[in-house]
Amino acid sequence: YGQFATSISQLVKLAGKRDKNIKLAQTGIKLAELEYFDLIRALKFELERSFYKTYYDQQSLQVYQKQIDAAQQLLNAYNLQLQMGNVAQKEVIRIKSLVINLKSELTSLLNDVEDDLRDLKLLCGIPPTTVIQPLLSDIILSDQPINKFSYLNLLDSAKNNRADLKLAQETLQYNEQQLRLQKAMAIPDVEVSLSYDLKGNYPEKYTGLGLKIPIPLFNRNQGEIRKARLGIDAAQTNIKRQELLLANEVYNSYLTALRNEKPFQEIDPGFHSDFNKLITGLITNFKARNISLIEFLDLYDAYKENTLQLNTIGFERMSSRAEINYVTGANIFK
């Protein structure tokens, strides 16, 4: 018996704004995925380097421990000889100095290994109290050399697999879609409405149809359109920069891998075992007084430096292979 009024309206988006917004959102999802994959690529490289560093540092630890045990036995024997008056005190002091120096270097290396294990456990999500013993199989160590691959093949692999390059290319597409959307936003939308009024006007039962459209006299969205165009220019420049950066990274990593492969291939497979026999004979000859203390210390130090150098060569070789995987975005070396 009283007045009653109601209305309903619908905004109609023109120029395909809805579809353009959907495509823009889909491209945004791709960008987020590519950022994630690029992060995984970087973490994988860090994990591989941490693994190899931990492995070869632990190999060096074994060298130090063997040297310290042998030097300590020698020191104990010379202390007995000193008490019997068979050797000079300066010789005992020199051997004691050798033991102290080796223990000091061992402590420093232990600190490095603890840092290596911390990084490794962090990257693997392993509790800090877990004991880790990295192992490398002979198959991995004797894997095919890097010169079996060409720079162009590695570059093609990088162009096809690198997430950061795809991210730059997808960013260009995102900005192009953004430009199309902003141009569409300059076209006004239409709002259609239907209203009904009972006893509120003449006639008593009033039904009205409305159409509303803004007139873009002062706002043609020129600012956002210009911003989108600048985004396209920046994205195109970034793609060229990313392609150049990618080519340089692959080339430098390839040269580094070739350089690190050469000393490894030149190592005699039986050299390490022969040198271990040599150092055992060295200790025996020194105890028998066949060589002087100075000769013994020089050769002993040469043994240590040589073994550590072999570990360094091995680490640099495996690290450069991990870097090849990183710059190409592929598992060239598994």
mmCIF file of C-alpha atoms in Angstrom:
data_model
loop_
_atom_site.group_PDB
_atom_site.id
_atom_site.type_symbol
_atom_site.label_atom_id
_atom_site.label_comp_id
_atom_site.label_asym_id
_atom_site.label_seq_id
_atom_site.Cartn_x
_atom_site.Cartn_y
_atom_site.Cartn_z
ATOM 1 C CA TYR A 1 0.000 0.000 0.000
ATOM 2 C CA GLY A 2 3.039 2.315 0.307
ATOM 3 C CA GLN A 3 5.808 3.407 -2.060
ATOM 4 C CA PHE A 4 8.228 0.768 -3.323
ATOM 5 C CA ALA A 5 11.300 1.329 -5.512
ATOM 6 C CA THR A 6 14.087 -0.949 -6.758
ATOM 7 C CA SER A 7 16.781 -0.872 -9.391
ATOM 8 C CA ILE A 8 19.483 -3.080 -10.880
ATOM 9 C CA SER A 9 22.522 -2.122 -12.948
ATOM 10 C CA GLN A 10 25.258 -3.887 -14.893
ATOM 11 C CA LEU A 11 28.614 -2.475 -15.957
ATOM 12 C CA VAL A 12 29.565 -3.595 -19.451
ATOM 13 C CA LYS A 13 33.315 -3.450 -20.072
ATOM 14 C CA LEU A 14 34.205 -2.585 -23.633
ATOM 15 C CA ALA A 15 37.341 -3.041 -25.777
ATOM 16 C CA GLY A 16 37.999 -6.529 -24.349
ATOM 17 C CA LYS A 17 39.195 -5.253 -20.969
ATOM 18 C CA ARG A 18 38.171 -8.439 -19.180
ATOM 19 C CA ASP A 19 40.103 -10.752 -21.516
ATOM 20 C CA LYS A 20 43.118 -8.458 -21.473
ATOM 21 C CA ASN A 21 43.143 -8.457 -17.673
ATOM 22 C CA ILE A 22 42.949 -12.266 -17.627
ATOM 23 C CA LYS A 23 45.866 -12.610 -20.062
ATOM 24 C CA LEU A 24 47.898 -10.106 -18.046
ATOM 25 C CA ALA A 25 47.278 -12.084 -14.859
ATOM 26 C CA GLN A 26 48.257 -15.338 -16.592
ATOM 27 C CA THR A 27 51.527 -13.774 -17.760
ATOM 28 C CA GLY A 28 52.136 -12.543 -14.208
ATOM 29 C CA ILE A 29 51.848 -16.152 -13.000
ATOM 30 C CA LYS A 30 54.434 -17.222 -15.592
ATOM 31 C CA LEU A 31 56.777 -14.495 -14.374
ATOM 32 C CA ALA A 32 56.478 -15.751 -10.803
ATOM 33 C CA GLU A 33 57.169 -19.331 -11.952
ATOM 34 C CA LEU A 34 60.268 -18.263 -13.894
ATOM 35 C CA GLU A 35 61.595 -16.322 -10.894
ATOM 36 C CA TYR A 36 61.134 -19.475 -8.820
ATOM 37 C CA PHE A 37 62.966 -21.661 -11.359
ATOM 38 C CA ASP A 38 65.830 -19.171 -11.556
ATOM 39 C CA LEU A 39 66.125 -19.260 -7.766
ATOM 40 C CA ILE A 40 66.217 -23.077 -7.885
ATOM 41 C CA ARG A 41 68.991 -22.892 -10.494
ATOM 42 C CA ALA A 42 71.085 -20.650 -8.237
ATOM 43 C CA LEU A 43 70.470 -22.807 -5.141
ATOM 44 C CA LYS A 44 71.377 -25.971 -7.055
ATOM 45 C CA PHE A 45 74.694 -24.437 -8.090
ATOM 46 C CA GLU A 46 75.408 -23.359 -4.509
ATOM 47 C CA LEU A 47 74.541 -26.855 -3.278
ATOM 48 C CA GLU A 48 76.890 -28.542 -5.769
ATOM 49 C CA ARG A 49 79.799 -26.217 -4.935
ATOM 50 C CA SER A 50 79.231 -26.705 -1.194
ATOM 51 C CA PHE A 51 79.192 -30.469 -1.687
ATOM 52 C CA TYR A 52 82.444 -30.544 -3.675
ATOM 53 C CA LYS A 53 84.187 -28.140 -1.296
ATOM 54 C CA THR A 54 83.144 -30.226 1.696
ATOM 55 C CA TYR A 55 84.313 -33.427 0.007
ATOM 56 C CA TYR A 56 87.776 -32.166 -0.932
ATOM 57 C CA ASP A 57 88.287 -30.324 2.356
ATOM 58 C CA GLN A 58 87.575 -33.575 4.181
ATOM 59 C CA GLN A 59 90.102 -35.314 1.938
ATOM 60 C CA SER A 60 92.652 -32.704 2.982
ATOM 61 C CA LEU A 61 91.737 -33.322 6.623
ATOM 62 C CA GLN A 62 92.763 -36.944 6.224
ATOM 63 C CA VAL A 63 96.129 -35.833 4.847
ATOM 64 C CA TYR A 64 96.757 -33.605 7.845
ATOM 65 C CA GLN A 65 95.662 -36.278 10.290
ATOM 66 C CA LYS A 66 97.999 -38.880 8.765
ATOM 67 C CA GLN A 67 100.884 -36.410 8.809
ATOM 68 C CA ILE A 68 100.229 -35.411 12.393
ATOM 69 C CA ASP A 69 100.061 -39.056 13.537
ATOM 70 C CA ALA A 70 103.327 -39.894 11.754
ATOM 71 C CA ALA A 71 105.074 -36.734 12.979
ATOM 72 C CA GLN A 72 103.868 -37.341 16.535
ATOM 73 C CA GLN A 73 105.263 -40.889 16.499
ATOM 74 C CA LEU A 74 108.541 -39.520 15.201
ATOM 75 C CA LEU A 75 108.579 -36.852 17.925
ATOM 76 C CA ASN A 76 107.969 -39.451 20.649
ATOM 77 C CA ALA A 77 110.818 -41.566 19.303
ATOM 78 C CA TYR A 78 113.184 -38.583 19.183
ATOM 79 C CA ASN A 79 112.273 -37.544 22.716
ATOM 80 C CA LEU A 80 113.468 -40.963 23.866
ATOM 81 C CA GLN A 81 116.640 -40.608 21.807
ATOM 82 C CA LEU A 82 117.182 -37.143 23.293
ATOM 83 C CA GLN A 83 116.988 -38.544 26.822
ATOM 84 C CA MET A 84 119.564 -41.163 25.823
ATOM 85 C CA GLY A 85 121.794 -38.461 24.338
ATOM 86 C CA ASN A 86 121.713 -39.867 20.833
ATOM 87 C CA VAL A 87 120.240 -36.802 19.093
ATOM 88 C CA ALA A 88 120.589 -33.054 19.444
ATOM 89 C CA GLN A 89 117.862 -31.021 21.077
ATOM 90 C CA LYS A 90 117.545 -28.738 18.019
ATOM 91 C CA GLU A 91 116.343 -31.730 15.963
ATOM 92 C CA VAL A 92 113.616 -32.472 18.513
ATOM 93 C CA ILE A 93 112.589 -28.812 18.480
ATOM 94 C CA ARG A 94 112.344 -28.809 14.688
ATOM 95 C CA ILE A 95 110.117 -31.886 14.711
ATOM 96 C CA LYS A 96 108.004 -30.422 17.524
ATOM 97 C CA SER A 97 107.637 -27.242 15.487
ATOM 98 C CA LEU A 98 106.453 -29.350 12.550
ATOM 99 C CA VAL A 99 103.778 -31.005 14.716
ATOM 100 C CA ILE A 100 102.561 -27.662 16.093
ATOM 101 C CA ASN A 101 102.391 -26.150 12.629
ATOM 102 C CA LEU A 102 100.444 -29.123 11.262
ATOM 103 C CA LYS A 103 97.972 -28.990 14.158
ATOM 104 C CA SER A 104 97.473 -25.267 13.627
ATOM 105 C CA GLU A 105 96.733 -25.782 9.938
ATOM 106 C CA LEU A 106 94.449 -28.681 10.809
ATOM 107 C CA THR A 107 92.450 -26.467 13.186
ATOM 108 C CA SER A 108 92.028 -23.812 10.514
ATOM 109 C CA LEU A 109 90.893 -26.409 8.004
ATOM 110 C CA LEU A 110 88.468 -27.905 10.529
ATOM 111 C CA ASN A 111 86.852 -24.483 10.909
ATOM 112 C CA ASP A 112 86.442 -24.279 7.132
ATOM 113 C CA VAL A 113 84.921 -27.759 7.023
ATOM 114 C CA GLU A 114 82.433 -26.826 9.734
ATOM 115 C CA ASP A 115 81.370 -23.818 7.657
ATOM 116 C CA ASP A 116 81.072 -26.076 4.594
ATOM 117 C CA LEU A 117 78.901 -28.549 6.502
ATOM 118 C CA ARG A 118 76.737 -25.737 7.870
ATOM 119 C CA ASP A 119 76.006 -24.478 4.348
ATOM 120 C CA LEU A 120 75.407 -28.001 3.078
ATOM 121 C CA LYS A 121 72.971 -28.850 5.868
ATOM 122 C CA LEU A 122 71.175 -25.553 5.392
ATOM 123 C CA LEU A 123 70.724 -26.111 1.656
ATOM 124 C CA CYS A 124 69.563 -29.710 2.195
ATOM 125 C CA GLY A 125 67.297 -28.884 5.131
ATOM 126 C CA ILE A 126 69.205 -31.291 7.375
ATOM 127 C CA PRO A 127 69.315 -30.899 11.187
ATOM 128 C CA PRO A 128 72.645 -29.457 12.430
ATOM 129 C CA THR A 129 73.463 -32.543 14.499
ATOM 130 C CA THR A 130 73.337 -34.862 11.472
ATOM 131 C CA VAL A 131 76.680 -36.353 10.443
ATOM 132 C CA ILE A 132 77.455 -35.894 6.741
ATOM 133 C CA GLN A 133 80.133 -37.764 4.825
ATOM 134 C CA PRO A 134 80.163 -36.672 1.141
ATOM 135 C CA LEU A 135 81.204 -39.364 -1.322
ATOM 136 C CA LEU A 136 82.211 -39.155 -4.975
ATOM 137 C CA SER A 137 82.150 -42.272 -7.132
ATOM 138 C CA ASP A 138 84.939 -43.107 -9.549
ATOM 139 C CA ILE A 139 82.421 -42.783 -12.404
ATOM 140 C CA ILE A 140 81.813 -39.119 -11.571
ATOM 141 C CA LEU A 141 85.504 -38.384 -11.088
ATOM 142 C CA SER A 142 86.402 -39.976 -14.427
ATOM 143 C CA ASP A 143 83.489 -38.442 -16.316
ATOM 144 C CA GLN A 144 83.989 -37.366 -19.924
ATOM 145 C CA PRO A 145 86.099 -34.216 -20.286
ATOM 146 C CA ILE A 146 84.604 -30.836 -21.094
ATOM 147 C CA ASN A 147 86.272 -30.658 -24.503
ATOM 148 C CA LYS A 148 83.722 -33.218 -25.713
ATOM 149 C CA PHE A 149 81.271 -30.315 -25.789
ATOM 150 C CA SER A 150 81.440 -27.200 -27.948
ATOM 151 C CA TYR A 151 80.783 -23.637 -26.863
ATOM 152 C CA LEU A 152 77.947 -23.256 -29.395
ATOM 153 C CA ASN A 153 76.172 -26.345 -28.060
ATOM 154 C CA LEU A 154 76.413 -25.031 -24.518
ATOM 155 C CA LEU A 155 75.187 -21.609 -25.660
ATOM 156 C CA ASP A 156 72.154 -23.148 -27.389
ATOM 157 C CA SER A 157 71.397 -25.095 -24.227
ATOM 158 C CA ALA A 158 71.570 -21.887 -22.181
ATOM 159 C CA LYS A 159 69.239 -20.038 -24.564
ATOM 160 C CA ASN A 160 66.709 -22.862 -24.353
ATOM 161 C CA ASN A 161 66.899 -23.483 -20.598
ATOM 162 C CA ARG A 162 67.946 -20.344 -18.732
ATOM 163 C CA ALA A 163 64.992 -19.132 -16.661
ATOM 164 C CA ASP A 164 66.375 -15.594 -16.349
ATOM 165 C CA LEU A 165 66.404 -15.173 -20.146
ATOM 166 C CA LYS A 166 62.868 -16.534 -20.384
ATOM 167 C CA LEU A 167 61.928 -14.159 -17.586
ATOM 168 C CA ALA A 168 63.244 -11.192 -19.564
ATOM 169 C CA GLN A 169 61.345 -12.340 -22.665
ATOM 170 C CA GLU A 170 58.161 -12.908 -20.695
ATOM 171 C CA THR A 171 58.523 -9.464 -19.121
ATOM 172 C CA LEU A 172 58.437 -7.952 -22.610
ATOM 173 C CA GLN A 173 55.213 -9.828 -23.339
ATOM 174 C CA TYR A 174 53.810 -8.651 -20.002
ATOM 175 C CA ASN A 175 54.514 -5.013 -20.867
ATOM 176 C CA GLU A 176 53.020 -5.425 -24.349
ATOM 177 C CA GLN A 177 49.854 -6.833 -22.796
ATOM 178 C CA GLN A 178 49.903 -3.990 -20.286
ATOM 179 C CA LEU A 179 50.034 -1.470 -23.152
ATOM 180 C CA ARG A 180 47.065 -3.089 -24.877
ATOM 181 C CA LEU A 181 45.132 -3.047 -21.608
ATOM 182 C CA GLN A 182 45.914 0.608 -20.901
ATOM 183 C CA LYS A 183 44.813 1.586 -24.421
ATOM 184 C CA ALA A 184 41.581 -0.287 -23.805
ATOM 185 C CA MET A 185 41.164 1.513 -20.471
ATOM 186 C CA ALA A 186 40.994 4.792 -22.395
ATOM 187 C CA ILE A 187 37.719 3.587 -23.929
ATOM 188 C CA PRO A 188 34.845 4.281 -21.469
ATOM 189 C CA ASP A 189 32.645 1.470 -20.208
ATOM 190 C CA VAL A 190 28.857 1.456 -20.420
ATOM 191 C CA GLU A 191 26.563 0.979 -17.444
ATOM 192 C CA VAL A 192 23.027 -0.292 -18.177
ATOM 193 C CA SER A 193 20.364 -0.021 -15.460
ATOM 194 C CA LEU A 194 16.730 -1.008 -14.979
ATOM 195 C CA SER A 195 14.547 0.653 -12.315
ATOM 196 C CA TYR A 196 10.998 0.225 -11.020
ATOM 197 C CA ASP A 197 9.049 2.668 -8.822
ATOM 198 C CA LEU A 198 5.597 2.017 -7.361
ATOM 199 C CA LYS A 199 3.552 5.049 -6.279
ATOM 200 C CA GLY A 200 6.572 7.276 -6.224
ATOM 201 C CA ASN A 201 5.984 9.173 -9.417
ATOM 202 C CA TYR A 202 3.736 9.458 -12.419
ATOM 203 C CA PRO A 203 2.735 7.028 -13.736
ATOM 204 C CA GLU A 204 1.955 5.020 -10.575
ATOM 205 C CA LYS A 205 3.901 2.014 -11.818
ATOM 206 C CA TYR A 206 7.042 3.525 -13.284
ATOM 207 C CA THR A 207 9.606 1.369 -15.145
ATOM 208 C CA GLY A 208 12.782 3.009 -16.447
ATOM 209 C CA LEU A 209 15.760 1.907 -18.541
ATOM 210 C CA GLY A 210 19.045 3.792 -18.061
ATOM 211 C CA LEU A 211 22.283 4.013 -20.015
ATOM 212 C CA LYS A 212 25.365 5.724 -18.550
ATOM 213 C CA ILE A 213 28.654 6.344 -20.325
ATOM 214 C CA PRO A 214 31.415 8.753 -19.222
ATOM 215 C CA ILE A 215 32.769 11.227 -21.748
ATOM 216 C CA PRO A 216 36.624 11.074 -21.735
ATOM 217 C CA LEU A 217 37.287 14.762 -22.244
ATOM 218 C CA PHE A 218 40.156 15.186 -19.765
ATOM 219 C CA ASN A 219 41.172 11.603 -18.902
ATOM 220 C CA ARG A 220 42.354 9.497 -21.821
ATOM 221 C CA ASN A 221 44.733 7.378 -19.696
ATOM 222 C CA GLN A 222 47.738 8.841 -21.498
ATOM 223 C CA GLY A 223 49.968 8.599 -18.420
ATOM 224 C CA GLU A 224 49.543 4.837 -18.014
ATOM 225 C CA ILE A 225 49.885 4.287 -21.773
ATOM 226 C CA ARG A 226 53.181 6.164 -21.812
ATOM 227 C CA LYS A 227 54.354 4.199 -18.763
ATOM 228 C CA ALA A 228 53.551 0.902 -20.515
ATOM 229 C CA ARG A 229 55.471 1.987 -23.633
ATOM 230 C CA LEU A 230 58.509 2.847 -21.518
ATOM 231 C CA GLY A 231 58.193 -0.597 -19.913
ATOM 232 C CA ILE A 232 58.357 -2.195 -23.368
ATOM 233 C CA ASP A 233 61.507 -0.225 -24.265
ATOM 234 C CA ALA A 234 63.124 -1.213 -20.958
ATOM 235 C CA ALA A 235 62.170 -4.877 -21.459
ATOM 236 C CA GLN A 236 63.630 -4.939 -24.990
ATOM 237 C CA THR A 237 66.882 -3.439 -23.704
ATOM 238 C CA ASN A 238 66.971 -5.942 -20.845
ATOM 239 C CA ILE A 239 66.561 -8.872 -23.268
ATOM 240 C CA LYS A 240 69.581 -7.721 -25.291
ATOM 241 C CA ARG A 241 71.568 -7.250 -22.101
ATOM 242 C CA GLN A 242 70.513 -10.668 -20.795
ATOM 243 C CA GLU A 243 71.472 -12.385 -24.063
ATOM 244 C CA LEU A 244 74.899 -10.725 -24.012
ATOM 245 C CA LEU A 245 75.386 -11.577 -20.339
ATOM 246 C CA LEU A 246 74.373 -15.181 -20.984
ATOM 247 C CA ALA A 247 76.802 -15.554 -23.892
ATOM 248 C CA ASN A 248 79.679 -14.132 -21.825
ATOM 249 C CA GLU A 249 78.895 -16.317 -18.818
ATOM 250 C CA VAL A 250 78.802 -19.468 -20.932
ATOM 251 C CA TYR A 251 82.012 -18.550 -22.750
ATOM 252 C CA ASN A 252 83.937 -17.684 -19.569
ATOM 253 C CA SER A 253 82.688 -20.797 -17.769
ATOM 254 C CA TYR A 254 83.620 -22.954 -20.762
ATOM 255 C CA LEU A 255 87.172 -21.571 -20.861
ATOM 256 C CA THR A 256 87.518 -22.005 -17.103
ATOM 257 C CA ALA A 257 86.326 -25.607 -17.321
ATOM 258 C CA LEU A 258 88.808 -26.345 -20.118
ATOM 259 C CA ARG A 259 91.605 -24.759 -18.096
ATOM 260 C CA ASN A 260 90.717 -26.753 -14.975
ATOM 261 C CA GLU A 261 90.359 -29.983 -16.929
ATOM 262 C CA LYS A 262 93.899 -29.897 -18.299
ATOM 263 C CA PRO A 263 95.878 -30.308 -15.024
ATOM 264 C CA PHE A 264 93.484 -33.028 -13.886
ATOM 265 C CA GLN A 265 93.987 -35.045 -17.083
ATOM 266 C CA GLU A 266 97.763 -34.699 -16.723
ATOM 267 C CA ILE A 267 97.809 -36.313 -13.270
ATOM 268 C CA ASP A 268 99.222 -39.830 -13.279
ATOM 269 C CA PRO A 269 96.551 -42.136 -11.739
ATOM 270 C CA GLY A 270 99.218 -43.942 -9.718
ATOM 271 C CA PHE A 271 100.980 -40.784 -8.600
ATOM 272 C CA HIS A 272 99.175 -40.489 -5.287
ATOM 273 C CA SER A 273 99.877 -44.083 -4.215
ATOM 274 C CA ASP A 274 103.513 -43.780 -5.343
ATOM 275 C CA PHE A 275 103.929 -40.636 -3.324
ATOM 276 C CA ASN A 276 102.441 -42.326 -0.255
ATOM 277 C CA LYS A 277 105.037 -45.097 -0.619
ATOM 278 C CA LEU A 278 107.711 -42.457 -1.000
ATOM 279 C CA ILE A 279 106.749 -40.671 2.198
ATOM 280 C CA THR A 280 106.675 -43.974 4.099
ATOM 281 C CA GLY A 281 110.179 -44.728 2.879
ATOM 282 C CA LEU A 282 111.190 -41.170 3.744
ATOM 283 C CA ILE A 283 110.235 -41.639 7.394
ATOM 284 C CA THR A 284 112.044 -44.981 7.510
ATOM 285 C CA ASN A 285 115.239 -43.496 6.026
ATOM 286 C CA PHE A 286 115.116 -40.557 8.380
ATOM 287 C CA LYS A 287 114.826 -42.825 11.411
ATOM 288 C CA ALA A 288 117.790 -44.770 10.063
ATOM 289 C CA ARG A 289 119.698 -41.456 9.748
ATOM 290 C CA ASN A 290 120.133 -41.939 6.007
ATOM 291 C CA ILE A 291 118.905 -38.405 5.296
ATOM 292 C CA SER A 292 119.253 -35.175 7.228
ATOM 293 C CA LEU A 293 116.508 -33.433 9.161
ATOM 294 C CA ILE A 294 116.401 -30.557 6.677
ATOM 295 C CA GLU A 295 115.924 -32.947 3.761
ATOM 296 C CA PHE A 296 113.220 -34.783 5.683
ATOM 297 C CA LEU A 297 111.300 -31.608 6.517
ATOM 298 C CA ASP A 298 111.544 -30.309 2.941
ATOM 299 C CA LEU A 299 110.300 -33.564 1.446
ATOM 300 C CA TYR A 300 107.614 -33.918 4.093
ATOM 301 C CA ASP A 301 106.332 -30.415 3.380
ATOM 302 C CA ALA A 302 106.440 -31.156 -0.366
ATOM 303 C CA TYR A 303 104.278 -34.239 0.231
ATOM 304 C CA LYS A 304 101.690 -32.218 2.115
ATOM 305 C CA GLU A 305 101.590 -29.392 -0.444
ATOM 306 C CA ASN A 306 101.365 -31.840 -3.316
ATOM 307 C CA THR A 307 98.430 -33.722 -1.805
ATOM 308 C CA LEU A 308 96.594 -30.506 -0.982
ATOM 309 C CA GLN A 309 97.219 -29.285 -4.514
ATOM 310 C CA LEU A 310 95.697 -32.450 -5.949
ATOM 311 C CA ASN A 311 92.579 -31.840 -3.861
ATOM 312 C CA THR A 312 92.451 -28.239 -5.052
ATOM 313 C CA ILE A 313 92.695 -29.348 -8.680
ATOM 314 C CA GLY A 314 89.893 -31.844 -8.126
ATOM 315 C CA PHE A 315 87.657 -29.244 -6.477
ATOM 316 C CA GLU A 316 88.242 -26.629 -9.170
ATOM 317 C CA ARG A 317 87.474 -29.200 -11.874
ATOM 318 C CA MET A 318 84.203 -30.314 -10.306
ATOM 319 C CA SER A 319 83.263 -26.741 -9.387
ATOM 320 C CA SER A 320 83.742 -25.566 -12.963
ATOM 321 C CA ARG A 321 81.498 -28.417 -14.160
ATOM 322 C CA ALA A 322 78.831 -27.332 -11.684
ATOM 323 C CA GLU A 323 79.191 -23.826 -13.086
ATOM 324 C CA ILE A 324 78.628 -25.171 -16.609
ATOM 325 C CA ASN A 325 75.341 -26.649 -15.375
ATOM 326 C CA TYR A 326 74.504 -23.301 -13.782
ATOM 327 C CA VAL A 327 75.178 -21.078 -16.803
ATOM 328 C CA THR A 328 73.444 -23.443 -19.225
ATOM 329 C CA GLY A 329 70.482 -24.176 -16.960
ATOM 330 C CA ALA A 330 70.808 -27.879 -17.810
ATOM 331 C CA ASN A 331 72.341 -31.023 -16.302
ATOM 332 C CA ILE A 332 75.278 -31.274 -18.685
ATOM 333 C CA PHE A 333 77.272 -33.023 -15.941
ATOM 334 C CA LYS A 334 75.225 -35.122 -13.549
#
